[in-house]
PDB file of C-alpha atoms and ligand atoms in Angstrom:
ATOM      1  CA  MET A   1       0.225   0.367   0.187  1.00  0.00           C
ATOM      2  CA  SER A   2       1.552   3.649  -0.566  1.00  0.00           C
ATOM      3  CA  LYS A   3       2.637   5.020   2.027  1.00  0.00           C
ATOM      4  CA  SER A   4      -0.209   7.939   2.065  1.00  0.00           C
ATOM      5  CA  LEU A   5      -2.940   6.057   1.838  1.00  0.00           C
ATOM      6  CA  GLU A   6      -1.095   4.000   4.850  1.00  0.00           C
ATOM      7  CA  PHE A   7      -1.499   7.018   6.664  1.00  0.00           C
ATOM      8  CA  LEU A   8      -5.186   7.904   5.929  1.00  0.00           C
ATOM      9  CA  THR A   9      -5.701   4.484   7.172  1.00  0.00           C
ATOM     10  CA  GLU A  10      -4.167   5.090  10.217  1.00  0.00           C
ATOM     11  CA  ALA A  11      -6.053   8.316  10.668  1.00  0.00           C
ATOM     12  CA  LEU A  12      -9.060   7.288  10.252  1.00  0.00           C
ATOM     13  CA  ARG A  13      -8.925   4.184  12.446  1.00  0.00           C
ATOM     14  CA  ARG A  14      -8.526   7.171  15.483  1.00  0.00           C
ATOM     15  CA  LEU A  15     -12.482   7.244  15.103  1.00  0.00           C
ATOM     16  CA  PRO A  16     -14.793   5.216  17.410  1.00  0.00           C
ATOM     17  CA  GLY A  17     -15.717   1.713  16.220  1.00  0.00           C
ATOM     18  CA  VAL A  18     -13.470   1.489  13.461  1.00  0.00           C
ATOM     19  CA  GLY A  19     -11.103  -1.341  12.838  1.00  0.00           C
ATOM     20  CA  PRO A  20      -8.556  -1.771  10.353  1.00  0.00           C
ATOM     21  CA  LYS A  21     -11.179  -2.956   7.701  1.00  0.00           C
ATOM     22  CA  SER A  22     -13.395  -0.387   7.877  1.00  0.00           C
ATOM     23  CA  ALA A  23     -11.122   2.450   8.037  1.00  0.00           C
ATOM     24  CA  GLN A  24      -9.337   0.739   4.881  1.00  0.00           C
ATOM     25  CA  ARG A  25     -12.515   0.425   2.922  1.00  0.00           C
ATOM     26  CA  MET A  26     -13.373   4.147   4.036  1.00  0.00           C
ATOM     27  CA  ALA A  27      -9.967   5.149   2.727  1.00  0.00           C
ATOM     28  CA  PHE A  28     -10.468   3.477  -0.880  1.00  0.00           C
ATOM     29  CA  HIS A  29     -14.217   5.006  -1.022  1.00  0.00           C
ATOM     30  CA  LEU A  30     -13.081   8.644  -0.460  1.00  0.00           C
ATOM     31  CA  LEU A  31     -10.266   8.371  -2.744  1.00  0.00           C
ATOM     32  CA  GLN A  32     -12.121   6.591  -5.138  1.00  0.00           C
ATOM     33  CA  HIS A  33     -15.459   7.904  -5.487  1.00  0.00           C
ATOM     34  CA  ASP A  34     -15.783  10.606  -3.273  1.00  0.00           C
ATOM     35  CA  ARG A  35     -12.581  12.848  -3.749  1.00  0.00           C
ATOM     36  CA  GLU A  36     -14.609  16.324  -3.222  1.00  0.00           C
ATOM     37  CA  GLY A  37     -15.799  14.876   0.346  1.00  0.00           C
ATOM     38  CA  ALA A  38     -12.634  14.156   1.202  1.00  0.00           C
ATOM     39  CA  ALA A  39     -11.342  17.380   0.825  1.00  0.00           C
ATOM     40  CA  GLN A  40     -14.256  19.198   2.369  1.00  0.00           C
ATOM     41  CA  LEU A  41     -13.632  16.163   5.362  1.00  0.00           C
ATOM     42  CA  SER A  42     -10.241  17.798   5.566  1.00  0.00           C
ATOM     43  CA  ARG A  43     -11.208  20.779   5.296  1.00  0.00           C
ATOM     44  CA  ALA A  44     -13.865  20.723   8.291  1.00  0.00           C
ATOM     45  CA  LEU A  45     -11.900  18.817  11.038  1.00  0.00           C
ATOM     46  CA  TYR A  46      -8.882  21.408  10.290  1.00  0.00           C
ATOM     47  CA  GLN A  47     -11.154  23.952  10.957  1.00  0.00           C
ATOM     48  CA  ALA A  48     -13.118  22.553  13.709  1.00  0.00           C
ATOM     49  CA  VAL A  49      -9.719  21.436  15.571  1.00  0.00           C
ATOM     50  CA  ASP A  50      -8.865  24.976  15.214  1.00  0.00           C
ATOM     51  CA  ALA A  51     -11.748  27.017  16.396  1.00  0.00           C
ATOM     52  CA  VAL A  52     -13.754  24.586  18.746  1.00  0.00           C
ATOM     53  CA  HIS A  53     -12.832  25.136  22.687  1.00  0.00           C
ATOM     54  CA  HIS A  54     -14.186  24.354  25.876  1.00  0.00           C
ATOM     55  CA  CYS A  55     -16.468  26.810  27.228  1.00  0.00           C
ATOM     56  CA  ALA A  56     -14.834  28.390  29.857  1.00  0.00           C
ATOM     57  CA  LEU A  57     -17.825  27.728  32.407  1.00  0.00           C
ATOM     58  CA  CYS A  58     -20.058  24.858  31.551  1.00  0.00           C
ATOM     59  CA  ASN A  59     -17.220  23.063  29.421  1.00  0.00           C
ATOM     60  CA  THR A  60     -19.335  22.549  26.764  1.00  0.00           C
ATOM     61  CA  PHE A  61     -17.924  23.011  22.882  1.00  0.00           C
ATOM     62  CA  THR A  62     -17.728  26.896  21.667  1.00  0.00           C
ATOM     63  CA  GLU A  63     -16.102  29.180  19.606  1.00  0.00           C
ATOM     64  CA  THR A  64     -16.030  31.999  21.849  1.00  0.00           C
ATOM     65  CA  GLU A  65     -14.669  31.999  25.515  1.00  0.00           C
ATOM     66  CA  THR A  66     -17.757  31.474  26.910  1.00  0.00           C
ATOM     67  CA  CYS A  67     -20.834  29.981  25.248  1.00  0.00           C
ATOM     68  CA  ASP A  68     -24.264  31.413  24.477  1.00  0.00           C
ATOM     69  CA  THR A  69     -26.403  29.686  27.339  1.00  0.00           C
ATOM     70  CA  CYS A  70     -23.489  30.706  29.751  1.00  0.00           C
ATOM     71  CA  ILE A  71     -24.108  34.424  29.405  1.00  0.00           C
ATOM     72  CA  ASP A  72     -27.667  34.016  28.787  1.00  0.00           C
ATOM     73  CA  GLU A  73     -29.563  36.628  30.705  1.00  0.00           C
ATOM     74  CA  GLU A  74     -32.431  34.911  31.183  1.00  0.00           C
ATOM     75  CA  ARG A  75     -31.113  32.157  32.572  1.00  0.00           C
ATOM     76  CA  ASP A  76     -31.857  31.244  36.195  1.00  0.00           C
ATOM     77  CA  ARG A  77     -28.527  31.150  37.688  1.00  0.00           C
ATOM     78  CA  ARG A  78     -28.970  29.234  40.729  1.00  0.00           C
ATOM     79  CA  LEU A  79     -29.913  26.260  38.886  1.00  0.00           C
ATOM     80  CA  LEU A  80     -26.905  24.112  37.715  1.00  0.00           C
ATOM     81  CA  CYS A  81     -27.768  20.827  35.559  1.00  0.00           C
ATOM     82  CA  VAL A  82     -24.896  18.650  35.117  1.00  0.00           C
ATOM     83  CA  VAL A  83     -24.917  16.361  31.883  1.00  0.00           C
ATOM     84  CA  GLU A  84     -22.866  13.727  30.382  1.00  0.00           C
ATOM     85  CA  THR A  85     -22.735  15.299  26.472  1.00  0.00           C
ATOM     86  CA  PRO A  86     -24.208  18.247  24.391  1.00  0.00           C
ATOM     87  CA  ALA A  87     -26.664  16.051  23.268  1.00  0.00           C
ATOM     88  CA  ASP A  88     -27.993  15.039  26.627  1.00  0.00           C
ATOM     89  CA  GLN A  89     -27.887  19.237  26.732  1.00  0.00           C
ATOM     90  CA  MET A  90     -30.265  19.600  23.652  1.00  0.00           C
ATOM     91  CA  MET A  91     -32.657  16.799  24.976  1.00  0.00           C
ATOM     92  CA  ILE A  92     -33.222  18.799  28.185  1.00  0.00           C
ATOM     93  CA  GLU A  93     -33.334  22.435  26.160  1.00  0.00           C
ATOM     94  CA  GLN A  94     -36.280  20.241  24.280  1.00  0.00           C
ATOM     95  CA  THR A  95     -38.462  19.742  27.050  1.00  0.00           C
ATOM     96  CA  LEU A  96     -38.482  23.556  27.805  1.00  0.00           C
ATOM     97  CA  THR A  97     -38.963  22.854  31.491  1.00  0.00           C
ATOM     98  CA  TYR A  98     -35.523  23.826  32.544  1.00  0.00           C
ATOM     99  CA  LYS A  99     -34.148  27.367  32.387  1.00  0.00           C
ATOM    100  CA  GLY A 100     -31.185  26.948  34.659  1.00  0.00           C
ATOM    101  CA  LEU A 101     -27.603  26.429  33.304  1.00  0.00           C
ATOM    102  CA  TYR A 102     -25.523  23.479  32.573  1.00  0.00           C
ATOM    103  CA  PHE A 103     -22.345  21.761  33.101  1.00  0.00           C
ATOM    104  CA  VAL A 104     -21.199  19.104  30.586  1.00  0.00           C
ATOM    105  CA  LEU A 105     -18.869  16.391  31.698  1.00  0.00           C
ATOM    106  CA  MET A 106     -17.892  15.223  28.201  1.00  0.00           C
ATOM    107  CA  GLY A 107     -18.297  11.738  29.557  1.00  0.00           C
ATOM    108  CA  ARG A 108     -18.774   9.384  32.436  1.00  0.00           C
ATOM    109  CA  LEU A 109     -16.591   7.633  34.719  1.00  0.00           C
ATOM    110  CA  SER A 110     -16.076   4.318  33.701  1.00  0.00           C
ATOM    111  CA  PRO A 111     -12.982   2.572  35.497  1.00  0.00           C
ATOM    112  CA  LEU A 112     -13.094  -0.211  33.351  1.00  0.00           C
ATOM    113  CA  ASP A 113     -11.830   2.318  30.303  1.00  0.00           C
ATOM    114  CA  GLY A 114      -9.163   4.284  32.382  1.00  0.00           C
ATOM    115  CA  ILE A 115     -11.957   7.287  32.996  1.00  0.00           C
ATOM    116  CA  GLY A 116     -11.274   8.749  36.054  1.00  0.00           C
ATOM    117  CA  PRO A 117     -12.679  11.890  37.782  1.00  0.00           C
ATOM    118  CA  LYS A 118      -9.826  13.833  35.980  1.00  0.00           C
ATOM    119  CA  ASP A 119     -11.220  13.517  32.813  1.00  0.00           C
ATOM    120  CA  ILE A 120     -14.347  14.588  33.081  1.00  0.00           C
ATOM    121  CA  HIS A 121     -13.671  17.619  34.780  1.00  0.00           C
ATOM    122  CA  LEU A 122     -14.729  17.540  38.003  1.00  0.00           C
ATOM    123  CA  GLU A 123     -12.532  19.956  39.247  1.00  0.00           C
ATOM    124  CA  LYS A 124     -13.740  22.618  37.116  1.00  0.00           C
ATOM    125  CA  LEU A 125     -17.494  21.621  37.903  1.00  0.00           C
ATOM    126  CA  LEU A 126     -16.588  21.546  41.768  1.00  0.00           C
ATOM    127  CA  ALA A 127     -15.701  25.546  41.269  1.00  0.00           C
ATOM    128  CA  ARG A 128     -18.533  26.478  38.956  1.00  0.00           C
ATOM    129  CA  ALA A 129     -20.850  24.856  41.426  1.00  0.00           C
ATOM    130  CA  SER A 130     -18.998  26.708  43.990  1.00  0.00           C
ATOM    131  CA  ASP A 131     -19.605  30.428  42.650  1.00  0.00           C
ATOM    132  CA  GLY A 132     -21.592  30.966  45.609  1.00  0.00           C
ATOM    133  CA  VAL A 133     -24.784  31.828  43.086  1.00  0.00           C
ATOM    134  CA  VAL A 134     -25.696  27.997  42.120  1.00  0.00           C
ATOM    135  CA  SER A 135     -28.241  26.780  44.699  1.00  0.00           C
ATOM    136  CA  GLU A 136     -29.079  23.479  43.432  1.00  0.00           C
ATOM    137  CA  VAL A 137     -27.204  20.967  41.395  1.00  0.00           C
ATOM    138  CA  VAL A 138     -29.527  18.435  39.729  1.00  0.00           C
ATOM    139  CA  LEU A 139     -27.366  15.571  38.135  1.00  0.00           C
ATOM    140  CA  ALA A 140     -28.670  14.566  34.841  1.00  0.00           C
ATOM    141  CA  THR A 141     -26.113  11.902  33.603  1.00  0.00           C
ATOM    142  CA  ASN A 142     -27.759   8.923  32.207  1.00  0.00           C
ATOM    143  CA  PHE A 143     -29.418   6.234  33.971  1.00  0.00           C
ATOM    144  CA  THR A 144     -26.943   3.258  32.997  1.00  0.00           C
ATOM    145  CA  ASN A 145     -24.723   1.578  35.898  1.00  0.00           C
ATOM    146  CA  GLU A 146     -22.015   4.460  34.613  1.00  0.00           C
ATOM    147  CA  GLY A 147     -24.248   7.251  34.483  1.00  0.00           C
ATOM    148  CA  GLU A 148     -25.136   6.186  37.876  1.00  0.00           C
ATOM    149  CA  ALA A 149     -22.137   5.910  39.717  1.00  0.00           C
ATOM    150  CA  THR A 150     -21.101   9.097  38.135  1.00  0.00           C
ATOM    151  CA  ALA A 151     -23.977  10.684  40.179  1.00  0.00           C
ATOM    152  CA  HIS A 152     -23.321   9.503  43.023  1.00  0.00           C
ATOM    153  CA  TYR A 153     -19.387  10.469  42.977  1.00  0.00           C
ATOM    154  CA  ILE A 154     -20.854  13.949  42.007  1.00  0.00           C
ATOM    155  CA  SER A 155     -23.219  14.086  44.683  1.00  0.00           C
ATOM    156  CA  GLU A 156     -20.773  13.145  47.513  1.00  0.00           C
ATOM    157  CA  MET A 157     -18.376  15.367  46.437  1.00  0.00           C
ATOM    158  CA  LEU A 158     -20.816  18.136  46.035  1.00  0.00           C
ATOM    159  CA  LYS A 159     -22.497  17.579  49.328  1.00  0.00           C
ATOM    160  CA  ALA A 160     -19.319  17.295  51.170  1.00  0.00           C
ATOM    161  CA  ARG A 161     -18.982  20.969  50.170  1.00  0.00           C
ATOM    162  CA  GLY A 162     -22.354  21.748  51.390  1.00  0.00           C
ATOM    163  CA  LEU A 163     -23.755  22.167  48.172  1.00  0.00           C
ATOM    164  CA  GLN A 164     -27.757  20.775  47.320  1.00  0.00           C
ATOM    165  CA  VAL A 165     -27.466  18.430  44.823  1.00  0.00           C
ATOM    166  CA  SER A 166     -30.725  16.553  42.949  1.00  0.00           C
ATOM    167  CA  ARG A 167     -31.295  13.936  40.537  1.00  0.00           C
ATOM    168  CA  LEU A 168     -33.607  13.328  38.032  1.00  0.00           C
ATOM    169  CA  ALA A 169     -36.427  11.403  38.947  1.00  0.00           C
ATOM    170  CA  ARG A 170     -37.049   7.664  38.159  1.00  0.00           C
ATOM    171  CA  GLY A 171     -39.188   8.489  35.178  1.00  0.00           C
ATOM    172  CA  VAL A 172     -36.441   7.303  32.740  1.00  0.00           C
ATOM    173  CA  PRO A 173     -35.756   3.949  32.300  1.00  0.00           C
ATOM    174  CA  VAL A 174     -33.368   1.729  33.795  1.00  0.00           C
ATOM    175  CA  GLY A 175     -30.042   1.916  31.295  1.00  0.00           C
ATOM    176  CA  GLY A 176     -31.814   4.770  30.000  1.00  0.00           C
ATOM    177  CA  GLU A 177     -29.780   7.089  27.973  1.00  0.00           C
ATOM    178  CA  LEU A 178     -31.363  10.897  27.721  1.00  0.00           C
ATOM    179  CA  GLU A 179     -30.596  11.336  24.112  1.00  0.00           C
ATOM    180  CA  TYR A 180     -33.099   8.106  23.239  1.00  0.00           C
ATOM    181  CA  VAL A 181     -35.717   9.142  25.870  1.00  0.00           C
ATOM    182  CA  ASP A 182     -38.682  11.406  24.913  1.00  0.00           C
ATOM    183  CA  ALA A 183     -38.743  14.754  25.786  1.00  0.00           C
ATOM    184  CA  GLY A 184     -42.088  14.344  27.574  1.00  0.00           C
ATOM    185  CA  THR A 185     -40.387  11.590  30.055  1.00  0.00           C
ATOM    186  CA  ILE A 186     -37.195  13.858  30.546  1.00  0.00           C
ATOM    187  CA  ALA A 187     -39.795  17.046  31.310  1.00  0.00           C
ATOM    188  CA  ARG A 188     -41.572  14.834  33.960  1.00  0.00           C
ATOM    189  CA  ALA A 189     -38.004  13.358  35.525  1.00  0.00           C
ATOM    190  CA  MET A 190     -36.645  16.725  35.811  1.00  0.00           C
ATOM    191  CA  LEU A 191     -39.899  18.374  37.469  1.00  0.00           C
ATOM    192  CA  ASP A 192     -40.411  15.244  39.347  1.00  0.00           C
ATOM    193  CA  ARG A 193     -36.333  15.470  40.579  1.00  0.00           C
ATOM    194  CA  ARG A 194     -35.171  14.223  44.414  1.00  0.00           C
ATOM    195  CA  SER A 195     -32.143  15.715  46.392  1.00  0.00           C
ATOM    196  CA  THR A 196     -29.838  13.097  46.918  1.00  0.00           C
TER     197      THR A 196
HETATM  198 ZN1  LIG B 201     -21.048  27.698  28.624  1.00  0.00          ZN
END
């Protein structure tokens, strides 16, 4: 195989769930059938890597120092909802029942995969929740084993600092990922949240 082709295949293998065979298939496809798409992909990647950073306050992806949600004057700054991903945040936004702010972990605790407290920015969360304005932290991690373990860990950490912590109610099915739960169910789980 050509050096460049090998280099491309290696790069594609960095995508989650992509093994050597599918990486090779993708590389062949791009070079054989979609050179314009390949060029677009490379430009988009370059631009995103250069421009997208983490919000200084909530940790989500943004191209500015602080994201639009965090600087929104209409938001209730006493409420801070902790979610695993920007997709989960979007799901909660769609319910139109929550008007507070967010903190996006960009992951969950997963000891088996070597993902510890440091990897999900818990120090940043602690600093954010201790700003003196936040009065309740709502844990909206997924109802999977890892999401529950993450919620428990964060709850203990924040309660040790005297913060009030609540958890989405059990409307969301066990093992449920927010991303795949309907907005009505999440809305009810938010309204019925209970302190931990
Ligand atoms: Zn933000």
